[in-house]
Short mmCIF file of C-alpha atoms and ligand atoms in Angstrom, two decimals:
data_model
loop_
_atom_site.label_atom_id
_atom_site.label_comp_id
_atom_site.label_asym_id
_atom_site.label_seq_id
_atom_site.Cartn_x
_atom_site.Cartn_y
_atom_site.Cartn_z
CA UNK A 455 6.29 26.29 22.78
CA UNK A 456 8.43 25.22 19.81
CA UNK A 457 6.94 21.65 18.23
CA UNK A 458 8.83 18.88 20.19
CA UNK A 459 10.92 16.94 17.65
CA UNK A 460 10.10 12.85 18.16
CA UNK A 461 11.44 9.62 16.79
CA UNK A 462 8.83 6.99 17.18
CA UNK A 463 8.37 2.86 17.04
CA UNK A 464 5.52 1.80 16.57
CA UNK A 465 6.07 -1.80 16.86
CA UNK A 466 8.63 -4.47 18.75
CA UNK A 467 8.08 -7.78 19.77
CA UNK A 468 8.83 -8.27 23.98
CA UNK A 469 10.18 -11.64 25.21
CA UNK A 470 7.19 -13.83 25.50
CA UNK A 471 7.03 -13.38 21.32
CA UNK A 472 8.32 -16.30 19.40
CA UNK A 473 12.36 -15.75 17.89
CA UNK A 474 12.84 -12.78 20.47
CA UNK A 475 15.90 -11.55 22.26
CA UNK A 476 15.18 -12.42 25.96
CA UNK A 477 16.42 -8.83 26.72
CA UNK A 478 13.39 -7.30 24.51
CA UNK A 479 11.07 -6.30 27.88
CA UNK A 480 9.62 -2.77 29.12
CA UNK A 481 14.53 -1.70 30.57
CA UNK A 482 15.45 -2.96 28.38
CA UNK A 483 13.63 -1.52 25.54
CA UNK A 484 13.72 1.32 27.80
CA UNK A 485 17.35 1.46 26.97
CA UNK A 486 18.03 0.36 23.39
CA UNK A 487 15.38 3.12 22.86
CA UNK A 488 17.91 5.52 24.23
CA UNK A 489 21.22 4.14 22.09
CA UNK A 490 18.91 4.75 18.93
CA UNK A 491 17.11 8.14 20.00
CA UNK A 492 13.82 7.35 19.70
CA UNK A 493 11.75 9.02 22.09
CA UNK A 494 8.22 6.83 21.91
CA UNK A 495 8.45 3.03 22.06
CA UNK A 496 6.03 0.19 20.90
CA UNK A 497 5.68 -1.63 23.93
CA UNK A 498 5.27 -4.74 21.57
CA UNK A 499 2.83 -7.62 22.72
CA UNK A 500 0.13 -6.28 25.34
CA UNK A 501 -1.62 -9.27 24.80
CA UNK A 502 0.53 -11.79 26.52
CA UNK A 503 -0.64 -11.89 29.90
CA UNK A 504 2.76 -12.01 31.41
CA UNK A 505 4.28 -9.22 29.82
CA UNK A 506 0.81 -6.98 30.46
CA UNK A 507 1.35 -7.05 33.95
CA UNK A 508 4.89 -6.76 33.56
CA UNK A 509 3.87 -3.21 31.60
CA UNK A 510 0.95 -2.79 33.83
CA UNK A 511 3.74 -2.69 37.11
CA UNK A 512 6.66 -0.87 35.11
CA UNK A 513 4.75 1.97 33.35
CA UNK A 514 4.13 5.58 34.80
CA UNK A 515 0.59 7.17 33.74
CA UNK A 516 0.96 10.67 33.57
CA UNK A 517 -2.75 10.89 32.00
CA UNK A 518 -1.15 11.42 28.09
CA UNK A 519 -1.71 8.31 26.66
CA UNK A 520 1.84 7.85 26.72
CA UNK A 521 3.25 5.44 29.53
CA UNK A 522 6.96 6.55 30.79
CA UNK A 523 9.69 4.36 32.29
CA UNK A 524 13.35 5.38 31.80
CA UNK A 525 13.01 8.72 30.13
CA UNK A 526 11.36 6.84 27.74
CA UNK A 527 7.51 7.33 26.37
CA UNK A 528 5.98 3.97 25.41
CA UNK A 529 2.62 3.01 23.11
CA UNK A 530 0.69 0.62 24.19
CA UNK A 531 1.30 -1.24 20.86
CA UNK A 532 0.37 -5.27 19.35
CA UNK A 533 0.56 -7.04 16.72
CA UNK A 534 -1.71 -9.73 15.80
CA UNK A 535 -2.11 -13.11 12.71
CA UNK A 536 -5.20 -13.04 12.21
CA UNK A 537 -5.66 -16.16 10.00
CA UNK A 538 -9.02 -17.31 8.53
CA UNK A 539 -9.73 -17.10 4.34
CA UNK A 540 -6.58 -14.90 4.20
CA UNK A 541 -3.52 -14.46 6.79
CA UNK A 542 -2.68 -10.92 7.75
CA UNK A 543 -0.85 -9.26 10.30
CA UNK A 544 -2.15 -6.30 11.79
CA UNK A 545 -0.28 -3.67 14.44
CA UNK A 546 -2.96 -2.29 17.35
CA UNK A 547 -2.39 1.05 19.42
CA UNK A 548 -4.18 1.44 22.21
CA UNK A 549 -5.56 4.86 23.61
CA UNK A 550 -4.47 3.34 27.27
CA UNK A 551 -4.15 0.91 29.75
CA UNK A 552 -7.66 0.43 30.47
CA UNK A 553 -9.00 0.25 26.64
CA UNK A 554 -5.58 -1.85 26.26
CA UNK A 555 -7.02 -4.75 28.95
CA UNK A 556 -10.55 -4.13 27.24
CA UNK A 557 -8.72 -5.33 23.98
CA UNK A 558 -7.44 -8.35 25.79
CA UNK A 559 -10.75 -9.63 27.67
CA UNK A 560 -12.76 -9.36 23.88
CA UNK A 561 -9.64 -11.41 21.76
CA UNK A 562 -8.78 -13.16 24.73
CA UNK A 563 -12.26 -14.77 24.35
CA UNK A 564 -11.98 -16.08 20.97
CA UNK A 565 -7.81 -17.51 20.68
CA UNK A 566 -5.24 -17.82 23.41
CA UNK A 567 -3.07 -14.98 24.01
CA UNK A 568 -0.51 -16.36 25.99
CA UNK A 569 0.56 -19.03 23.01
CA UNK A 570 2.70 -16.01 21.86
CA UNK A 571 2.71 -12.49 21.79
CA UNK A 572 1.96 -12.58 18.49
CA UNK A 573 -1.56 -14.48 19.14
CA UNK A 574 -2.96 -15.78 16.51
CA UNK A 575 -6.60 -15.51 16.02
CA UNK A 576 -9.25 -17.05 13.72
CA UNK A 577 -11.06 -13.46 13.16
CA UNK A 578 -11.27 -11.98 9.57
CA UNK A 579 -10.07 -8.42 9.28
CA UNK A 580 -13.83 -6.81 9.16
CA UNK A 581 -15.14 -8.62 11.90
CA UNK A 582 -12.01 -7.70 13.76
CA UNK A 583 -12.07 -3.92 13.19
CA UNK A 584 -15.83 -4.29 14.35
CA UNK A 585 -14.57 -5.84 17.72
CA UNK A 586 -11.43 -3.61 18.62
CA UNK A 587 -13.77 0.30 17.36
CA UNK A 588 -16.77 -0.83 19.55
CA UNK A 589 -14.23 -0.80 22.88
CA UNK A 590 -12.18 2.60 20.94
CA UNK A 591 -12.55 5.00 17.31
CA UNK A 592 -8.73 6.16 19.00
CA UNK A 593 -7.06 2.68 18.81
CA UNK A 594 -5.43 2.59 15.65
CA UNK A 595 -5.15 -0.73 12.98
CA UNK A 596 -2.32 -0.56 11.21
CA UNK A 597 -1.63 -3.31 8.50
CA UNK A 598 1.24 -4.64 8.88
CA UNK A 599 4.25 -4.83 6.88
CA UNK A 600 1.78 -4.51 3.96
CA UNK A 601 3.79 -6.64 0.84
CA UNK A 602 4.95 -9.32 2.84
CA UNK A 603 4.30 -12.77 0.75
CA UNK A 604 3.28 -15.07 3.73
CA UNK A 605 0.94 -12.64 6.14
CA UNK A 606 0.16 -9.42 5.36
CA UNK A 607 -2.50 -7.61 3.83
CA UNK A 608 -1.64 -7.73 0.01
CA UNK A 609 0.72 -10.57 0.02
CA UNK A 610 1.27 -12.46 -3.21
CA UNK A 611 0.70 -15.44 -0.80
CA UNK A 612 -1.73 -14.42 1.72
CA UNK A 613 -3.25 -11.61 0.79
CA UNK A 614 -6.05 -9.19 -1.86
CA UNK A 615 -5.18 -6.07 -3.64
CA UNK A 616 -7.38 -3.48 -1.94
CA UNK A 617 -7.90 -2.26 1.75
CA UNK A 618 -11.62 -2.17 1.21
CA UNK A 619 -11.46 -5.87 0.62
CA UNK A 620 -9.73 -7.03 3.87
CA UNK A 621 -11.50 -4.55 5.71
CA UNK A 622 -14.67 -4.58 4.11
CA UNK A 623 -17.45 -1.46 5.61
CA UNK A 624 -14.20 -1.37 8.00
CA UNK A 625 -12.22 0.25 5.82
CA UNK A 626 -12.57 4.02 6.03
CA UNK A 627 -11.58 3.06 9.56
CA UNK A 628 -7.82 2.52 8.52
CA UNK A 629 -6.11 5.59 7.43
CA UNK A 630 -2.12 3.73 7.69
CA UNK A 631 -0.14 1.23 6.22
CA UNK A 632 3.33 0.11 7.63
CA UNK A 633 5.32 -0.42 4.88
CA UNK A 634 7.46 -2.69 6.11
CA UNK A 635 11.44 -3.69 5.97
CA UNK A 636 10.82 -4.58 1.45
CA UNK A 637 9.42 -1.53 0.82
CA UNK A 638 9.65 2.71 0.85
CA UNK A 639 7.35 5.04 0.28
CA UNK A 640 8.30 5.77 -3.05
CA UNK A 641 7.48 2.42 -4.20
CA UNK A 642 4.09 2.71 -2.15
CA UNK A 643 3.94 5.96 -4.06
CA UNK A 644 3.46 4.08 -7.56
CA UNK A 645 0.37 2.52 -6.12
CA UNK A 646 -2.22 5.57 -5.62
CA UNK A 647 -5.71 3.76 -4.93
CA UNK A 648 -3.06 4.11 -1.45
CA UNK A 649 -2.69 7.78 -1.90
CA UNK A 650 -5.19 7.71 1.00
CA UNK A 651 -3.46 6.14 3.68
CA UNK A 652 -0.09 7.44 5.73
CA UNK A 653 2.20 4.77 5.76
CA UNK A 654 4.32 4.89 8.47
CA UNK A 655 7.42 2.88 9.20
CA UNK A 656 8.67 0.62 12.12
CA UNK A 657 10.79 -1.73 13.21
CA UNK A 658 9.36 -4.81 13.77
CA UNK A 659 12.76 -5.85 15.27
CA UNK A 660 13.17 -8.79 17.79
CA UNK A 661 16.52 -7.64 19.09
CA UNK A 662 17.58 -4.44 20.65
CA UNK A 663 20.01 -3.74 17.90
CA UNK A 664 16.64 -3.90 15.38
CA UNK A 665 15.23 -1.26 17.02
CA UNK A 666 14.62 1.69 14.86
CA UNK A 667 16.06 -0.24 11.45
CA UNK A 668 12.30 2.17 10.22
CA UNK A 669 11.10 4.57 11.91
CA UNK A 670 8.25 8.14 12.13
CA UNK A 671 9.21 11.37 12.60
CA UNK A 672 6.67 13.70 14.54
CA UNK A 673 6.57 17.51 15.37
CA UNK A 674 4.24 17.58 17.83
CA UNK A 675 3.46 20.40 20.27
CA UNK A 676 3.20 18.19 23.46
CA UNK A 677 3.73 14.43 22.80
CA UNK A 678 0.17 12.29 23.48
CA UNK A 679 -1.13 9.23 22.14
CA UNK A 680 -3.93 11.74 20.98
CA UNK A 681 -1.26 13.92 19.14
CA UNK A 682 0.31 10.91 17.20
CA UNK A 683 -2.59 9.63 16.24
CA UNK A 684 -3.34 13.13 14.78
CA UNK A 685 -0.03 13.22 13.15
CA UNK A 686 -0.72 9.89 11.23
CA UNK A 687 -4.29 11.09 10.14
CA UNK A 688 -3.93 13.98 9.25
CA UNK A 689 0.63 13.82 8.27
CA UNK A 690 -0.21 17.21 10.14
CA UNK A 691 3.06 16.85 12.15
CA UNK A 692 4.15 13.87 10.42
CA UNK A 693 7.93 14.68 9.51
CA UNK A 694 9.72 12.17 7.31
CA UNK A 695 9.83 8.26 8.48
CA UNK A 696 13.28 6.94 7.99
CA UNK A 697 13.45 3.64 5.83
CA UNK A 698 15.80 0.40 5.13
CA UNK A 699 16.41 0.49 1.56
CA UNK A 700 14.10 -1.83 0.35
CA UNK A 701 16.48 -3.45 -1.05
CA UNK A 702 17.91 -4.69 2.06
CA UNK A 703 14.53 -6.16 3.37
CA UNK A 704 14.29 -10.71 3.04
CA UNK A 705 11.21 -10.53 -0.02
CA UNK A 706 12.14 -7.68 -2.24
CA UNK A 707 12.99 -9.74 -5.25
CA UNK A 708 11.42 -13.14 -6.00
CA UNK A 709 13.20 -15.85 -4.87
CA UNK A 710 14.27 -19.59 -4.03
CA UNK A 711 16.45 -19.38 -1.04
CA UNK A 712 17.61 -23.01 -1.63
CA UNK A 713 17.31 -23.08 -5.16
CA UNK A 714 20.15 -19.89 -5.19
CA UNK A 715 17.83 -18.25 -7.03
CA UNK A 716 17.06 -14.43 -6.91
CA UNK A 717 14.65 -12.95 -9.41
CA UNK A 718 13.80 -9.08 -10.35
CA UNK A 719 10.32 -9.16 -11.28
CA UNK A 720 10.87 -8.84 -14.79
CA UNK A 721 13.29 -12.10 -15.22
CA UNK A 722 10.66 -13.80 -12.47
CA UNK A 723 7.96 -12.75 -15.48
CA UNK A 724 9.95 -14.21 -18.14
CA UNK A 725 9.65 -17.46 -16.65
CA UNK A 726 6.24 -17.67 -15.47
CA UNK A 727 7.41 -17.22 -11.61
CA UNK A 728 8.53 -20.80 -12.25
CA UNK A 729 12.28 -22.20 -10.20
CA UNK A 730 14.08 -23.41 -13.13
CA UNK A 731 15.97 -25.79 -10.38
CA UNK A 732 13.08 -27.09 -8.06
CA UNK A 733 10.12 -26.71 -10.72
CA UNK A 734 8.66 -24.81 -8.24
CA UNK A 735 6.51 -21.78 -7.90
CA UNK A 736 9.37 -18.48 -7.25
CA UNK A 737 8.30 -16.38 -3.02
CA UNK A 738 7.49 -13.54 -5.12
CA UNK A 739 8.47 -10.99 -3.69
CA UNK A 740 7.31 -7.33 -2.06
CA UNK A 741 8.28 -5.28 -5.75
CA UNK A 742 6.92 -7.39 -8.18
CA UNK A 743 3.34 -7.42 -6.61
CA UNK A 744 3.69 -3.43 -5.95
CA UNK A 745 4.22 -4.10 -9.50
CA UNK A 746 1.59 -6.23 -10.96
CA UNK A 747 -0.97 -3.14 -8.66
CA UNK A 748 1.27 0.14 -9.93
CA UNK A 749 -0.73 3.22 -11.67
CA UNK A 750 2.38 5.53 -11.51
CA UNK A 751 5.75 5.70 -12.46
CA UNK A 752 8.93 4.76 -9.81
CA UNK A 753 9.74 8.61 -9.00
CA UNK A 754 6.18 10.75 -8.69
CA UNK A 755 5.27 11.88 -5.62
CA UNK A 756 1.60 12.00 -4.94
CA UNK A 757 0.86 15.47 -3.39
CA UNK A 758 0.65 15.53 0.66
CA UNK A 759 3.17 12.84 0.12
CA UNK A 760 5.12 12.70 3.54
CA UNK A 761 8.74 12.37 2.88
CA UNK A 762 11.29 10.24 3.43
CA UNK A 763 14.88 9.42 4.56
CA UNK A 764 17.09 5.38 3.84
CA UNK A 765 19.56 4.76 5.88
CA UNK A 766 21.74 1.51 6.29
CA UNK A 767 21.79 0.68 9.89
CA UNK A 768 25.43 1.88 11.40
CA UNK A 769 26.56 -1.74 12.23
CA UNK A 770 26.17 -3.20 8.70
CA UNK A 771 27.94 0.62 7.37
CA UNK A 772 30.80 -0.44 9.83
CA UNK A 773 30.37 -3.63 9.49
CA UNK A 774 31.18 -3.90 5.73
CA UNK A 775 33.43 -1.07 6.21
CA UNK A 776 35.86 -3.59 8.60
CA UNK A 777 34.50 -6.11 6.31
CA UNK A 778 33.83 -7.69 9.87
CA UNK A 779 30.77 -9.39 10.88
CA UNK A 780 28.20 -6.82 12.65
CA UNK A 781 28.39 -8.21 16.00
CA UNK A 782 32.28 -8.89 16.39
CA UNK A 783 33.96 -7.13 19.02
CA UNK A 784 35.53 -4.30 16.00
CA UNK A 785 32.42 -3.43 14.79
CA UNK A 786 30.46 -2.67 18.45
CA UNK A 787 32.97 -0.73 19.93
CA UNK A 788 33.13 1.86 16.62
CA UNK A 789 29.12 1.45 17.01
CA UNK A 790 29.15 2.76 20.81
CA UNK A 791 32.02 5.17 20.03
CA UNK A 792 29.89 7.12 17.11
CA UNK A 793 26.81 6.33 19.37
CA UNK A 794 28.45 8.08 22.24
CA UNK A 795 29.74 10.89 20.16
CA UNK A 796 26.91 12.31 18.75
CA UNK A 797 24.09 11.08 21.65
CA UNK A 798 22.04 7.92 20.04
CA UNK A 799 22.18 6.01 16.38
CA UNK A 800 20.08 8.88 14.52
CA UNK A 801 22.17 11.40 15.76
CA UNK A 802 24.64 10.03 13.10
CA UNK A 803 22.16 9.95 10.24
CA UNK A 804 21.67 13.64 10.90
CA UNK A 805 25.03 14.71 11.05
CA UNK A 806 26.30 16.75 8.17
CA UNK A 807 29.17 15.95 6.46
CA UNK A 808 31.86 18.40 7.91
CA UNK A 809 30.56 15.76 11.55
CA UNK A 810 30.99 13.14 10.47
CA UNK A 811 34.12 13.55 9.20
CA UNK A 812 35.09 15.03 12.09
CA UNK A 813 34.21 12.10 14.58
CA UNK A 814 35.13 8.88 12.52
CA UNK A 815 38.42 7.53 10.02
CA UNK A 816 38.12 8.50 6.55
CA UNK A 817 36.75 4.80 5.40
CA UNK A 818 33.63 4.99 7.36
CA UNK A 819 33.22 8.86 7.29
CA UNK A 820 33.33 8.07 3.41
CA UNK A 821 30.50 5.49 3.83
CA UNK A 822 28.21 7.07 5.32
CA UNK A 823 28.38 10.08 2.97
CA UNK A 824 27.35 6.99 0.35
CA UNK A 825 25.01 5.48 2.48
CA UNK A 826 23.36 9.84 3.25
CA UNK A 827 22.84 10.21 -0.94
CA UNK A 828 22.55 6.81 -2.20
CA UNK A 829 25.58 5.78 -3.46
CA UNK A 830 25.52 2.99 -2.37
CA UNK A 831 24.05 -1.13 -4.60
CA UNK A 832 22.56 -4.25 -2.81
CA UNK A 833 22.26 -8.08 -4.38
CA UNK A 834 18.29 -7.38 -3.16
CA UNK A 835 17.24 -9.86 -0.42
CA UNK A 836 14.81 -12.12 -1.35
CA UNK A 837 12.64 -15.29 0.00
CA UNK A 838 14.12 -15.18 3.63
CA UNK A 839 17.47 -13.60 2.69
CA UNK A 840 18.31 -10.03 3.66
CA UNK A 841 19.58 -8.06 0.87
CA UNK A 842 23.95 -7.20 1.17
CA UNK A 843 25.05 -4.14 0.69
CA UNK A 844 27.64 -3.53 -2.20
CA UNK A 845 29.80 -0.61 -0.38
CA UNK A 846 32.56 -1.18 -3.42
CA UNK A 847 31.34 -0.70 -7.08
CA UNK A 848 34.07 -3.15 -8.32
CA UNK A 849 32.57 -5.95 -6.40
CA UNK A 850 29.04 -5.39 -7.96
CA UNK A 851 28.09 -8.59 -8.81
CA UNK A 852 25.29 -9.28 -11.83
CA UNK A 853 21.82 -9.16 -11.00
CA UNK A 854 22.82 -6.75 -7.97
CA UNK A 855 20.63 -4.02 -7.96
CA UNK A 856 20.85 -0.06 -8.39
CA UNK A 857 19.06 1.67 -5.45
CA UNK A 858 16.09 2.10 -7.33
CA UNK A 859 14.76 0.10 -9.98
CA UNK A 860 14.38 2.82 -12.37
CA UNK A 861 12.53 0.77 -14.55
CA UNK A 862 9.50 0.04 -12.73
CA UNK A 863 7.34 2.21 -14.32
CA UNK A 864 7.73 0.26 -17.60
CA UNK A 865 7.31 -3.04 -16.34
ZN1 ZN B 1363 4.28 -9.44 11.38
ZN1 ZN B 1364 13.54 -23.79 -6.23
#
């Protein structure tokens, strides 16, 4: 049997999580996944009692550890916010509804799972891992958006420098981390102590539009929970990840949104990380943290690393070309047209130049080819503000970064 190529988004949120669209339920996620071309979609928020009932009622169990609805396979997924002396978010994937129910029982004794689809618990990470792995060895715990400042394993405001510091003896049971939107694998490859962890990429979407803005591509003999876990752990059958350009992420650079400061780590270091406007500490971004822990130069790829492909959401590209907002009718119409033409959004990024030029006008085709070749620039994201795409060299303001921070290795 030929292996099946499948795109998986392992971390999203439901309408039961704060600041999430009311469309984010099983029905909506299934619809959105098909538009994007996602074959295995995270349920998100299975710890929420009301949503867990919806999951149990709607999803069809075919005995694979994945569950089907509307032609899309679902994987049982949730994110927990742990607040103790540290603050970290972890993605949790469960191998079956039975185990998910046991997780909910165990965690429900330790805090309120009803208040938020992403519950907050006061359990240190090692104990959290003990609780979960005592239920099943097949559970996956994946530190979420591993570098973001406020709530992550390596965050400048919240975290530690190693997985061992975060998880103690349980570090041996952690085999993957989520790179998050503001970092890509190339940045993570600079930190050699992370070589042993697989790098997964997920959308963390709070709306259907954002599903699959980052995702994982697997080639599996059979799509099952065990096969996905195995592909992540061994990297066999883990083909690549789709990545946000890290500059687009909300915490790539250092800065203060309210003070209008958006600095590279170099600039920020020159000022000792202090904002010249309000004199308070800047929000130290992901690039800075990676640079602090890096022991390799940018561009070196460790052996066995899974490759990645950088993409820009289709509506962002079209919005830029048309000069109209991402939510406008004109942008939606062209997005929908291309998705119908190619079958789904990922298929647009898998198409070759000839196919793209046949499908759309010259300006959008040129822009898509630029994205595919990486020939674009950004005003980097900082302090919670998304980065801004610069398509045209002439528009590039002072401070717009090149695609890759080639000098990072010298930092
Ligand atoms: Zn999170
Ligand atoms: Zn400031």
